[in-house]
């Protein structure tokens, strides 16, 4: 009995179909997943924006019981595409305003929750209302920036996502159908000659599957396989476009990581010990790295240089500018007897390297441990605080000076002035960046310099290290979980 063999065209056709389904299926899944994540992120941002804008106006309207104003705000919110409902409930879960008037005054009945998207700082959940899948945004209604009177609920239909995805599914199905039909026809007409292009496609699919979306599948034939290669390249380009946002974000995160490494390298690991003095320091970087920097430099003959600097801007540019400032100041501080001379030289050296709009505020002081004096200069920096042991009062010092990089020299040199004060036993000096005074809590309230002054006054008898511990705890308690946008740097030193 003769052994039966299958048709080579049938085998090739089967192979092509399997290959195309695999490639199209994998790429389609990736495309749908990427598109879904992108759409969900867009809906989330838009929903939160509408809800927060609504909450901002509703809070004041609740305070004055302005029903007409609340109705107008809800009506405006409902005009946005996909918004299914908008209402506000008070702390007792009573509906105070609703886009459907008959619901006002009733008790809020939570719907069944399908999924919790996030809970902080705002609650976003997916629920079902009236048979429809809804993305529910909950934002506190705050009056006058601090008084929470209720919660705004905004519902956006999930169909904004599913409608777009349905279109994507149709396009993928059409592309898949066309490609498969062309592949089958090509298999019957080309036979064995089709093997080489298939190998090229398989190789390309493998490379693209590893994430190389710059790879182009090159098939010279002008048949169905050439069309398949074109479709594959088109889908790859679409995927690459969808990933651009993710890649950009990763690049920014890498830049911030490099900037953080640069900045941390500037911060001294161990502070120089000063005979007769105690020095404490604290530094905390923000998520988006800035250019804060502090230093303590031995200058010889019992003198020590204290530095506290803050570069405008974020990321690598700010970190590099502060690196240059540190290097120049280390050199100039030893060639200039007074702080103002070193800072004037620093400004002249670095001005030409500063980009437009960038500047540096620096406090620089020379402590003379033999005479117990502090000779200080401030280039646009914030106050320096001195807690006097005799009397327990805090004195604020801020000698005149422009920020570095705002003037090439003449005006800068003329305005910059030294100020010399005496440091007595038990006196404590605090130098810091605006990351302390401008630290915010969830209510958008600033920590403020006055709070730091009160901590120093209340702990006159404690050491610098003890005051630093108290300050760090008080700052952490005030800020809570609210993400800070600026670095925090502070040094406290005292004469024993």
CSV table of C-alpha atoms in Angstrom, one decimal:
chain,number,residue,atom,x,y,z
A,1,UNK,CA,0.0,0.0,0.0
A,2,UNK,CA,1.5,3.3,-1.1
A,3,UNK,CA,2.2,5.7,1.8
A,4,UNK,CA,0.2,8.8,1.6
A,5,UNK,CA,1.8,12.2,1.8
A,6,UNK,CA,0.1,15.5,2.5
A,7,UNK,CA,0.2,18.3,-0.1
A,8,UNK,CA,3.1,20.6,0.5
A,9,UNK,CA,0.8,23.5,-0.4
A,10,UNK,CA,-1.5,22.4,2.4
A,11,UNK,CA,1.3,22.2,4.9
A,12,UNK,CA,2.6,25.6,3.9
A,13,UNK,CA,-0.9,27.0,4.1
A,14,UNK,CA,-1.4,25.5,7.5
A,15,UNK,CA,2.0,26.8,8.6
A,16,UNK,CA,1.3,30.3,7.4
A,17,UNK,CA,-2.0,30.4,9.1
A,18,UNK,CA,-0.5,29.3,12.4
A,19,UNK,CA,2.3,31.8,12.1
A,20,UNK,CA,0.1,34.7,11.2
A,21,UNK,CA,-2.3,33.9,14.0
A,22,UNK,CA,0.5,33.8,16.5
A,23,UNK,CA,2.1,37.0,15.3
A,24,UNK,CA,-1.2,38.9,14.9
A,25,UNK,CA,-2.5,37.5,18.2
A,26,UNK,CA,0.5,38.5,20.2
A,27,UNK,CA,0.9,41.9,18.7
A,28,UNK,CA,-2.9,42.5,18.9
A,29,UNK,CA,-2.9,41.5,22.6
A,30,UNK,CA,0.0,43.9,23.2
A,31,UNK,CA,-1.7,46.7,21.3
A,32,UNK,CA,-5.1,46.2,23.1
A,33,UNK,CA,-3.3,46.1,26.4
A,34,UNK,CA,-1.3,49.2,25.7
A,35,UNK,CA,-4.4,51.0,24.3
A,36,UNK,CA,-6.5,50.0,27.4
A,37,UNK,CA,-3.9,51.3,29.8
A,38,UNK,CA,-3.6,54.5,27.9
A,39,UNK,CA,-7.4,55.0,27.7
A,40,UNK,CA,-7.8,54.2,31.4
A,41,UNK,CA,-5.0,56.7,32.3
A,42,UNK,CA,-6.6,59.4,30.1
A,43,UNK,CA,-10.1,58.8,31.6
A,44,UNK,CA,-8.6,58.9,35.1
A,45,UNK,CA,-6.9,62.2,34.5
A,46,UNK,CA,-9.9,63.7,32.9
A,47,UNK,CA,-12.3,62.4,35.5
A,48,UNK,CA,-10.2,63.7,38.4
A,49,UNK,CA,-9.8,67.1,36.7
A,50,UNK,CA,-13.6,67.4,36.3
A,51,UNK,CA,-14.2,66.1,39.9
A,52,UNK,CA,-11.6,68.4,41.5
A,53,UNK,CA,-12.9,71.5,39.6
A,54,UNK,CA,-16.4,70.6,40.7
A,55,UNK,CA,-15.3,70.0,44.3
A,56,UNK,CA,-13.6,73.3,44.4
A,57,UNK,CA,-16.8,75.2,43.6
A,58,UNK,CA,-19.2,72.9,45.4
A,59,UNK,CA,-17.3,73.3,48.7
A,60,UNK,CA,-18.0,77.0,48.9
A,61,UNK,CA,-21.6,76.5,47.7
A,62,UNK,CA,-22.2,74.0,50.4
A,63,UNK,CA,-20.9,76.4,53.0
A,64,UNK,CA,-23.4,79.0,52.0
A,65,UNK,CA,-26.1,76.5,51.1
A,66,UNK,CA,-26.2,77.9,47.6
A,67,UNK,CA,-28.5,75.3,45.9
A,68,UNK,CA,-28.7,77.2,42.7
A,69,UNK,CA,-24.9,77.5,42.5
A,70,UNK,CA,-24.5,73.8,43.2
A,71,UNK,CA,-27.1,72.9,40.5
A,72,UNK,CA,-25.3,75.1,38.0
A,73,UNK,CA,-21.9,73.5,38.8
A,74,UNK,CA,-23.4,70.0,38.5
A,75,UNK,CA,-25.1,70.9,35.2
A,76,UNK,CA,-21.7,72.2,33.8
A,77,UNK,CA,-20.1,68.9,34.8
A,78,UNK,CA,-22.8,66.8,33.1
A,79,UNK,CA,-22.0,68.5,29.8
A,80,UNK,CA,-18.6,66.7,29.6
A,81,UNK,CA,-18.6,63.6,27.3
A,82,UNK,CA,-19.4,60.3,29.1
A,83,UNK,CA,-20.5,61.8,32.4
A,84,UNK,CA,-23.5,59.8,33.7
A,85,UNK,CA,-24.0,61.5,37.1
A,86,UNK,CA,-22.6,64.1,39.4
A,87,UNK,CA,-23.7,64.6,43.0
A,88,UNK,CA,-22.4,65.6,46.4
A,89,UNK,CA,-23.1,64.0,49.8
A,90,UNK,CA,-22.5,65.5,53.2
A,91,UNK,CA,-20.7,63.8,56.1
A,92,UNK,CA,-23.9,61.9,57.0
A,93,UNK,CA,-24.2,60.4,53.5
A,94,UNK,CA,-27.2,62.7,52.7
A,95,UNK,CA,-27.3,63.8,49.1
A,96,UNK,CA,-27.1,67.6,49.1
A,97,UNK,CA,-27.1,68.1,45.3
A,98,UNK,CA,-27.6,65.8,42.4
A,99,UNK,CA,-28.0,66.1,38.6
A,100,UNK,CA,-31.3,64.4,39.0
A,101,UNK,CA,-33.4,66.7,41.3
A,102,UNK,CA,-35.5,63.9,42.7
A,103,UNK,CA,-32.5,62.3,44.4
A,104,UNK,CA,-31.7,65.4,46.5
A,105,UNK,CA,-32.3,64.8,50.2
A,106,UNK,CA,-32.1,61.1,49.9
A,107,UNK,CA,-29.5,58.8,51.5
A,108,UNK,CA,-26.6,57.8,49.4
A,109,UNK,CA,-26.6,54.1,48.6
A,110,UNK,CA,-23.2,52.8,47.4
A,111,UNK,CA,-23.3,50.7,44.3
A,112,UNK,CA,-21.7,47.3,44.0
A,113,UNK,CA,-17.9,47.7,43.5
A,114,UNK,CA,-16.3,45.8,40.7
A,115,UNK,CA,-12.8,47.1,41.2
A,116,UNK,CA,-10.9,49.6,43.3
A,117,UNK,CA,-8.6,51.6,41.1
A,118,UNK,CA,-7.0,53.7,43.8
A,119,UNK,CA,-7.8,55.1,47.3
A,120,UNK,CA,-5.3,57.8,47.8
A,121,UNK,CA,-5.3,60.8,47.5
A,122,UNK,CA,-8.7,60.4,45.9
A,123,UNK,CA,-11.0,57.3,45.7
A,124,UNK,CA,-11.6,55.9,42.3
A,125,UNK,CA,-13.7,52.8,41.9
A,126,UNK,CA,-15.6,50.9,39.1
A,127,UNK,CA,-19.2,50.3,39.9
A,128,UNK,CA,-22.5,49.3,38.2
A,129,UNK,CA,-25.4,51.7,38.2
A,130,UNK,CA,-28.6,51.3,36.2
A,131,UNK,CA,-27.1,48.3,34.4
A,132,UNK,CA,-24.0,50.3,33.2
A,133,UNK,CA,-20.4,50.0,34.2
A,134,UNK,CA,-19.3,53.3,35.6
A,135,UNK,CA,-15.9,54.8,36.8
A,136,UNK,CA,-16.8,56.6,40.0
A,137,UNK,CA,-14.5,59.5,41.2
A,138,UNK,CA,-14.8,60.6,44.8
A,139,UNK,CA,-13.2,64.0,45.8
A,140,UNK,CA,-13.6,65.9,49.1
A,141,UNK,CA,-15.6,69.1,48.8
A,142,UNK,CA,-13.4,71.6,50.6
A,143,UNK,CA,-14.6,75.1,51.4
A,144,UNK,CA,-12.1,77.9,51.6
A,145,UNK,CA,-9.2,75.6,51.2
A,146,UNK,CA,-9.5,73.8,54.5
A,147,UNK,CA,-13.0,72.9,55.6
A,148,UNK,CA,-14.3,69.5,54.3
A,149,UNK,CA,-18.1,69.6,54.0
A,150,UNK,CA,-18.8,66.5,52.0
A,151,UNK,CA,-17.8,64.4,49.0
A,152,UNK,CA,-18.3,64.9,45.3
A,153,UNK,CA,-19.2,61.8,43.3
A,154,UNK,CA,-18.6,61.9,39.5
A,155,UNK,CA,-19.5,59.0,37.3
A,156,UNK,CA,-18.0,58.5,33.9
A,157,UNK,CA,-19.2,55.7,31.6
A,158,UNK,CA,-16.8,52.9,31.0
A,159,UNK,CA,-18.1,52.8,27.5
A,160,UNK,CA,-15.7,55.6,26.6
A,161,UNK,CA,-13.1,52.9,26.9
A,162,UNK,CA,-15.0,49.9,25.5
A,163,UNK,CA,-16.3,51.8,22.5
A,164,UNK,CA,-12.7,52.6,21.4
A,165,UNK,CA,-11.6,49.1,22.2
A,166,UNK,CA,-14.4,47.7,20.1
A,167,UNK,CA,-13.2,49.7,17.1
A,168,UNK,CA,-9.7,48.3,17.7
A,169,UNK,CA,-11.0,44.8,17.8
A,170,UNK,CA,-12.8,45.3,14.5
A,171,UNK,CA,-9.7,46.7,12.9
A,172,UNK,CA,-7.6,43.9,14.2
A,173,UNK,CA,-10.1,41.3,13.0
A,174,UNK,CA,-10.2,42.9,9.5
A,175,UNK,CA,-6.4,43.0,9.3
A,176,UNK,CA,-6.2,39.4,10.5
A,177,UNK,CA,-8.8,38.3,8.0
A,178,UNK,CA,-7.1,40.0,5.1
A,179,UNK,CA,-3.7,38.8,6.0
A,180,UNK,CA,-4.9,35.2,6.4
A,181,UNK,CA,-6.7,35.2,3.1
A,182,UNK,CA,-3.7,36.7,1.3
A,183,UNK,CA,-1.5,34.1,3.0
A,184,UNK,CA,-3.6,31.2,1.9
A,185,UNK,CA,-3.8,32.4,-1.7
A,186,UNK,CA,-0.1,33.0,-1.8
A,187,UNK,CA,0.6,29.5,-0.5
A,188,UNK,CA,-1.3,27.9,-3.4
A,189,UNK,CA,0.4,30.0,-6.1
A,190,UNK,CA,3.9,30.2,-4.8
A,191,UNK,CA,4.4,26.7,-3.2
A,192,UNK,CA,7.9,26.0,-2.2
A,193,UNK,CA,9.2,29.4,-3.2
A,194,UNK,CA,7.3,30.9,-0.3
A,195,UNK,CA,9.6,29.2,2.3
A,196,UNK,CA,12.2,31.9,2.3
A,197,UNK,CA,9.9,34.8,2.9
A,198,UNK,CA,8.2,32.8,5.7
A,199,UNK,CA,11.6,32.4,7.4
A,200,UNK,CA,12.1,36.2,7.1
A,201,UNK,CA,8.7,36.9,8.7
A,202,UNK,CA,9.3,34.4,11.5
A,203,UNK,CA,12.7,36.0,12.3
A,204,UNK,CA,11.1,39.4,12.3
A,205,UNK,CA,8.3,38.3,14.5
A,206,UNK,CA,10.7,36.9,17.0
A,207,UNK,CA,12.8,40.1,17.1
A,208,UNK,CA,9.7,42.3,17.5
A,209,UNK,CA,8.4,39.9,20.1
A,210,UNK,CA,11.5,40.6,22.2
A,211,UNK,CA,10.6,44.3,22.3
A,212,UNK,CA,12.7,45.6,19.4
A,213,UNK,CA,10.1,47.8,17.8
A,214,UNK,CA,12.6,49.6,15.5
A,215,UNK,CA,13.1,46.4,13.6
A,216,UNK,CA,11.7,46.4,10.0
A,217,UNK,CA,10.7,43.1,8.3
A,218,UNK,CA,12.2,43.2,4.8
A,219,UNK,CA,10.4,40.9,2.3
A,220,UNK,CA,11.1,41.7,-1.3
A,221,UNK,CA,8.3,39.7,-2.8
A,222,UNK,CA,5.2,41.6,-3.9
A,223,UNK,CA,2.7,38.9,-2.9
A,224,UNK,CA,0.7,38.2,0.2
A,225,UNK,CA,3.8,37.7,2.3
A,226,UNK,CA,5.0,41.1,1.3
A,227,UNK,CA,1.6,42.5,2.3
A,228,UNK,CA,2.0,40.6,5.6
A,229,UNK,CA,5.4,42.2,6.2
A,230,UNK,CA,3.9,45.6,5.6
A,231,UNK,CA,1.0,44.9,8.0
A,232,UNK,CA,3.5,43.7,10.6
A,233,UNK,CA,5.6,46.8,10.2
A,234,UNK,CA,2.6,49.0,10.4
A,235,UNK,CA,1.4,47.3,13.6
A,236,UNK,CA,5.0,47.6,15.0
A,237,UNK,CA,5.0,51.3,14.3
A,238,UNK,CA,1.6,51.7,16.1
A,239,UNK,CA,3.0,49.8,19.0
A,240,UNK,CA,6.1,52.0,19.1
A,241,UNK,CA,3.9,55.1,19.1
A,242,UNK,CA,1.9,53.7,22.0
A,243,UNK,CA,5.1,53.1,24.0
A,244,UNK,CA,6.6,56.5,23.4
A,245,UNK,CA,4.9,57.9,26.5
A,246,UNK,CA,6.2,55.0,28.6
A,247,UNK,CA,9.7,55.3,27.2
A,248,UNK,CA,9.7,59.1,27.9
A,249,UNK,CA,8.7,58.5,31.5
A,250,UNK,CA,11.4,55.9,32.0
A,251,UNK,CA,14.0,58.3,30.5
A,252,UNK,CA,12.8,61.0,32.9
A,253,UNK,CA,13.1,58.6,35.9
A,254,UNK,CA,16.6,57.6,34.8
A,255,UNK,CA,17.6,61.3,34.6
A,256,UNK,CA,16.2,61.8,38.1
A,257,UNK,CA,18.2,58.8,39.3
A,258,UNK,CA,21.4,60.2,37.8
A,259,UNK,CA,20.6,63.6,39.3
A,260,UNK,CA,20.0,62.1,42.7
A,261,UNK,CA,23.3,60.2,42.6
A,262,UNK,CA,25.1,63.5,41.6
A,263,UNK,CA,23.4,65.4,44.4
A,264,UNK,CA,24.0,62.7,47.1
A,265,UNK,CA,27.7,62.7,46.1
A,266,UNK,CA,27.8,66.4,47.1
A,267,UNK,CA,26.4,65.9,50.6
A,268,UNK,CA,29.2,65.2,53.1
A,269,UNK,CA,28.9,61.7,54.6
A,270,UNK,CA,30.6,62.7,57.9
A,271,UNK,CA,30.6,66.3,59.1
A,272,UNK,CA,33.9,67.9,60.1
A,273,UNK,CA,34.3,67.9,63.9
A,274,UNK,CA,34.8,71.4,65.3
A,275,UNK,CA,36.5,71.7,68.7
A,276,UNK,CA,34.1,73.4,71.2
A,277,UNK,CA,31.1,73.2,68.8
A,278,UNK,CA,28.5,70.6,68.0
A,279,UNK,CA,27.1,70.4,64.4
A,280,UNK,CA,24.0,68.5,63.3
A,281,UNK,CA,22.7,68.2,59.7
A,282,UNK,CA,19.7,66.7,57.9
A,283,UNK,CA,19.0,66.2,54.2
A,284,UNK,CA,16.0,64.6,52.5
A,285,UNK,CA,15.6,64.6,48.7
A,286,UNK,CA,12.3,65.1,47.0
A,287,UNK,CA,11.0,62.6,44.4
A,288,UNK,CA,11.7,65.2,41.7
A,289,UNK,CA,15.4,65.9,42.5
A,290,UNK,CA,16.3,69.6,42.9
A,291,UNK,CA,19.6,71.2,43.7
A,292,UNK,CA,19.8,71.6,47.4
A,293,UNK,CA,23.3,71.3,49.0
A,294,UNK,CA,25.1,71.9,52.2
A,295,UNK,CA,28.7,71.6,53.2
A,296,UNK,CA,31.2,72.2,56.0
A,297,UNK,CA,34.7,73.0,55.0
A,298,UNK,CA,37.8,73.3,57.2
A,299,UNK,CA,39.7,76.5,56.2
A,300,UNK,CA,42.6,76.3,58.6
A,301,UNK,CA,43.6,78.4,61.6
A,302,UNK,CA,40.5,77.5,63.5
A,303,UNK,CA,38.1,78.6,60.7
A,304,UNK,CA,35.3,76.6,59.1
A,305,UNK,CA,33.1,77.4,56.2
A,306,UNK,CA,29.4,76.6,56.4
A,307,UNK,CA,27.5,76.4,53.0
A,308,UNK,CA,23.8,76.1,52.3
A,309,UNK,CA,22.7,76.3,48.6
A,310,UNK,CA,19.6,75.9,46.5
A,311,UNK,CA,19.6,75.8,42.6
A,312,UNK,CA,16.5,76.8,40.8
A,313,UNK,CA,15.1,74.0,38.6
A,314,UNK,CA,15.2,70.2,38.8
A,315,UNK,CA,17.0,67.2,37.5
A,316,UNK,CA,20.5,66.9,36.0
A,317,UNK,CA,20.9,70.6,35.1
A,318,UNK,CA,20.4,71.7,38.7
A,319,UNK,CA,22.6,68.9,40.0
A,320,UNK,CA,25.4,69.8,37.6
A,321,UNK,CA,25.2,73.5,38.5
A,322,UNK,CA,25.4,72.7,42.2
A,323,UNK,CA,28.5,70.5,41.5
A,324,UNK,CA,30.2,73.4,39.8
A,325,UNK,CA,29.3,75.7,42.7
A,326,UNK,CA,30.8,73.3,45.2
A,327,UNK,CA,34.0,72.9,43.3
A,328,UNK,CA,34.5,76.6,42.7
A,329,UNK,CA,33.6,77.5,46.3
A,330,UNK,CA,36.0,75.0,47.7
A,331,UNK,CA,38.8,76.7,45.8
A,332,UNK,CA,37.7,80.3,46.3
A,333,UNK,CA,37.1,79.9,50.0
A,334,UNK,CA,40.8,79.3,50.6
A,335,UNK,CA,41.9,82.2,48.3
A,336,UNK,CA,39.6,84.8,49.8
A,337,UNK,CA,39.8,85.9,53.4
A,338,UNK,CA,36.1,87.0,53.6
A,339,UNK,CA,32.9,85.2,52.5
A,340,UNK,CA,31.8,88.0,50.2
A,341,UNK,CA,35.1,87.7,48.2
A,342,UNK,CA,34.5,84.0,47.7
A,343,UNK,CA,30.9,84.4,46.6
A,344,UNK,CA,31.8,87.3,44.2
A,345,UNK,CA,34.4,85.0,42.6
A,346,UNK,CA,31.9,82.2,42.4
A,347,UNK,CA,29.4,84.4,40.6
A,348,UNK,CA,31.9,85.5,38.1
A,349,UNK,CA,33.1,82.0,37.4
A,350,UNK,CA,29.7,80.4,37.0
A,351,UNK,CA,27.6,83.1,35.4
A,352,UNK,CA,28.6,82.2,31.8
A,353,UNK,CA,27.6,78.6,32.4
A,354,UNK,CA,24.1,79.3,33.7
A,355,UNK,CA,21.2,78.8,31.4
A,356,UNK,CA,18.6,81.6,31.1
A,357,UNK,CA,16.2,81.6,34.0
A,358,UNK,CA,18.5,79.6,36.3
A,359,UNK,CA,20.0,81.0,39.5
A,360,UNK,CA,21.5,79.8,42.8
A,361,UNK,CA,20.8,81.1,46.3
A,362,UNK,CA,23.7,80.5,48.7
A,363,UNK,CA,24.4,81.2,52.3
A,364,UNK,CA,28.1,81.1,53.1
A,365,UNK,CA,29.6,81.8,56.5
A,366,UNK,CA,33.0,81.5,58.1
A,367,UNK,CA,33.1,80.5,61.7
A,368,UNK,CA,36.2,81.7,63.6
A,369,UNK,CA,36.5,79.4,66.6
A,370,UNK,CA,39.3,81.5,68.1
A,371,UNK,CA,37.3,84.7,68.2
A,372,UNK,CA,33.8,83.0,68.3
A,373,UNK,CA,32.5,85.1,65.4
A,374,UNK,CA,30.4,84.2,62.4
A,375,UNK,CA,31.2,86.2,59.2
A,376,UNK,CA,28.3,85.5,56.8
A,377,UNK,CA,27.0,86.5,53.4
A,378,UNK,CA,23.7,85.6,51.6
A,379,UNK,CA,23.3,85.5,47.9
A,380,UNK,CA,19.5,85.8,47.9
A,381,UNK,CA,19.1,82.9,50.4
A,382,UNK,CA,16.5,82.7,53.1
A,383,UNK,CA,17.0,83.8,56.7
A,384,UNK,CA,19.6,82.3,59.0
A,385,UNK,CA,18.3,81.9,62.6
A,386,UNK,CA,20.4,82.3,65.8
A,387,UNK,CA,18.9,81.1,69.1
A,388,UNK,CA,20.5,83.2,71.9
A,389,UNK,CA,21.1,81.2,75.1
A,390,UNK,CA,20.9,84.3,77.2
A,391,UNK,CA,17.2,85.1,76.9
A,392,UNK,CA,16.0,82.3,74.6
A,393,UNK,CA,15.2,84.7,71.7
A,394,UNK,CA,15.7,83.9,68.0
A,395,UNK,CA,17.4,86.4,65.8
A,396,UNK,CA,17.0,86.3,62.0
A,397,UNK,CA,19.9,87.4,59.8
A,398,UNK,CA,19.9,87.9,56.0
A,399,UNK,CA,22.7,90.1,54.6
A,400,UNK,CA,21.9,91.8,51.3
A,401,UNK,CA,22.8,90.0,48.1
A,402,UNK,CA,21.4,88.9,44.7
A,403,UNK,CA,21.1,85.2,43.8
A,404,UNK,CA,24.1,83.9,41.9
A,405,UNK,CA,23.6,83.9,38.1
A,406,UNK,CA,21.3,86.9,37.9
A,407,UNK,CA,24.0,89.5,37.2
A,408,UNK,CA,27.5,89.1,35.6
A,409,UNK,CA,29.3,91.1,38.3
A,410,UNK,CA,29.0,94.9,38.8
A,411,UNK,CA,25.6,95.1,40.5
A,412,UNK,CA,26.1,91.7,42.2
A,413,UNK,CA,29.4,92.8,43.7
A,414,UNK,CA,28.0,96.2,44.8
A,415,UNK,CA,25.0,94.8,46.6
A,416,UNK,CA,26.6,91.8,48.3
A,417,UNK,CA,27.5,92.6,52.0
A,418,UNK,CA,29.2,90.7,54.8
A,419,UNK,CA,27.7,90.6,58.3
A,420,UNK,CA,29.6,89.6,61.4
A,421,UNK,CA,28.0,88.4,64.6
A,422,UNK,CA,29.4,87.0,67.9
A,423,UNK,CA,28.6,83.4,68.9
A,424,UNK,CA,28.2,83.0,72.6
A,425,UNK,CA,28.2,79.8,74.7
A,426,UNK,CA,25.0,77.9,74.2
A,427,UNK,CA,24.0,79.9,71.1
A,428,UNK,CA,22.5,77.7,68.3
A,429,UNK,CA,22.5,78.7,64.6
A,430,UNK,CA,20.2,77.2,62.0
A,431,UNK,CA,20.8,77.5,58.3
A,432,UNK,CA,18.4,75.8,55.9
A,433,UNK,CA,16.8,75.8,52.4
A,434,UNK,CA,13.2,76.8,51.6
A,435,UNK,CA,12.3,73.1,51.5
A,436,UNK,CA,11.8,73.5,55.2
A,437,UNK,CA,9.6,76.6,55.3
A,438,UNK,CA,7.7,75.6,52.1
A,439,UNK,CA,7.0,72.0,53.1
A,440,UNK,CA,3.3,71.3,52.6
A,441,UNK,CA,0.7,69.0,54.1
A,442,UNK,CA,-2.4,67.6,52.4
A,443,UNK,CA,-4.3,70.8,53.2
A,444,UNK,CA,-1.7,72.7,51.1
A,445,UNK,CA,-0.5,74.5,54.2
A,446,UNK,CA,3.2,75.5,54.5
A,447,UNK,CA,5.3,74.5,57.4
A,448,UNK,CA,6.7,78.1,57.7
A,449,UNK,CA,9.7,79.6,59.2
A,450,UNK,CA,7.8,80.7,62.3
A,451,UNK,CA,7.2,77.1,63.3
A,452,UNK,CA,10.9,76.4,63.1
A,453,UNK,CA,11.6,79.4,65.3
A,454,UNK,CA,9.1,78.2,67.9
A,455,UNK,CA,10.8,74.8,68.0
A,456,UNK,CA,14.1,76.4,68.7
A,457,UNK,CA,12.7,78.7,71.4
A,458,UNK,CA,10.9,75.8,73.1
A,459,UNK,CA,14.1,73.7,73.3
A,460,UNK,CA,16.7,76.3,74.3
A,461,UNK,CA,18.3,74.0,76.8
A,462,UNK,CA,18.7,71.1,74.4
A,463,UNK,CA,21.7,70.3,72.1
A,464,UNK,CA,21.8,70.8,68.4
A,465,UNK,CA,21.4,67.1,67.8
A,466,UNK,CA,18.3,66.9,70.1
A,467,UNK,CA,16.7,69.9,68.4
A,468,UNK,CA,17.4,68.3,65.0
A,469,UNK,CA,15.6,65.2,66.1
A,470,UNK,CA,12.6,67.2,67.3
A,471,UNK,CA,12.5,69.2,64.1
A,472,UNK,CA,12.6,66.1,61.9
A,473,UNK,CA,9.7,64.5,63.8
A,474,UNK,CA,7.6,67.7,63.8
A,475,UNK,CA,8.2,68.1,60.1
A,476,UNK,CA,7.3,64.5,59.4
A,477,UNK,CA,4.1,64.8,61.5
A,478,UNK,CA,3.1,68.0,59.7
A,479,UNK,CA,3.7,66.8,56.2
A,480,UNK,CA,2.2,63.3,56.7
A,481,UNK,CA,2.0,61.3,53.5
A,482,UNK,CA,1.8,64.4,51.2
A,483,UNK,CA,4.5,64.1,48.5
A,484,UNK,CA,7.0,67.0,48.7
A,485,UNK,CA,8.1,68.9,45.6
A,486,UNK,CA,11.4,70.3,47.0
A,487,UNK,CA,14.5,68.9,48.8
A,488,UNK,CA,15.0,69.6,52.5
A,489,UNK,CA,18.4,70.6,53.9
A,490,UNK,CA,19.2,72.0,57.3
A,491,UNK,CA,22.2,72.4,59.5
A,492,UNK,CA,22.2,73.4,63.2
A,493,UNK,CA,25.4,74.2,65.1
A,494,UNK,CA,26.1,75.5,68.6
A,495,UNK,CA,28.9,76.7,70.7
A,496,UNK,CA,29.2,74.4,73.7
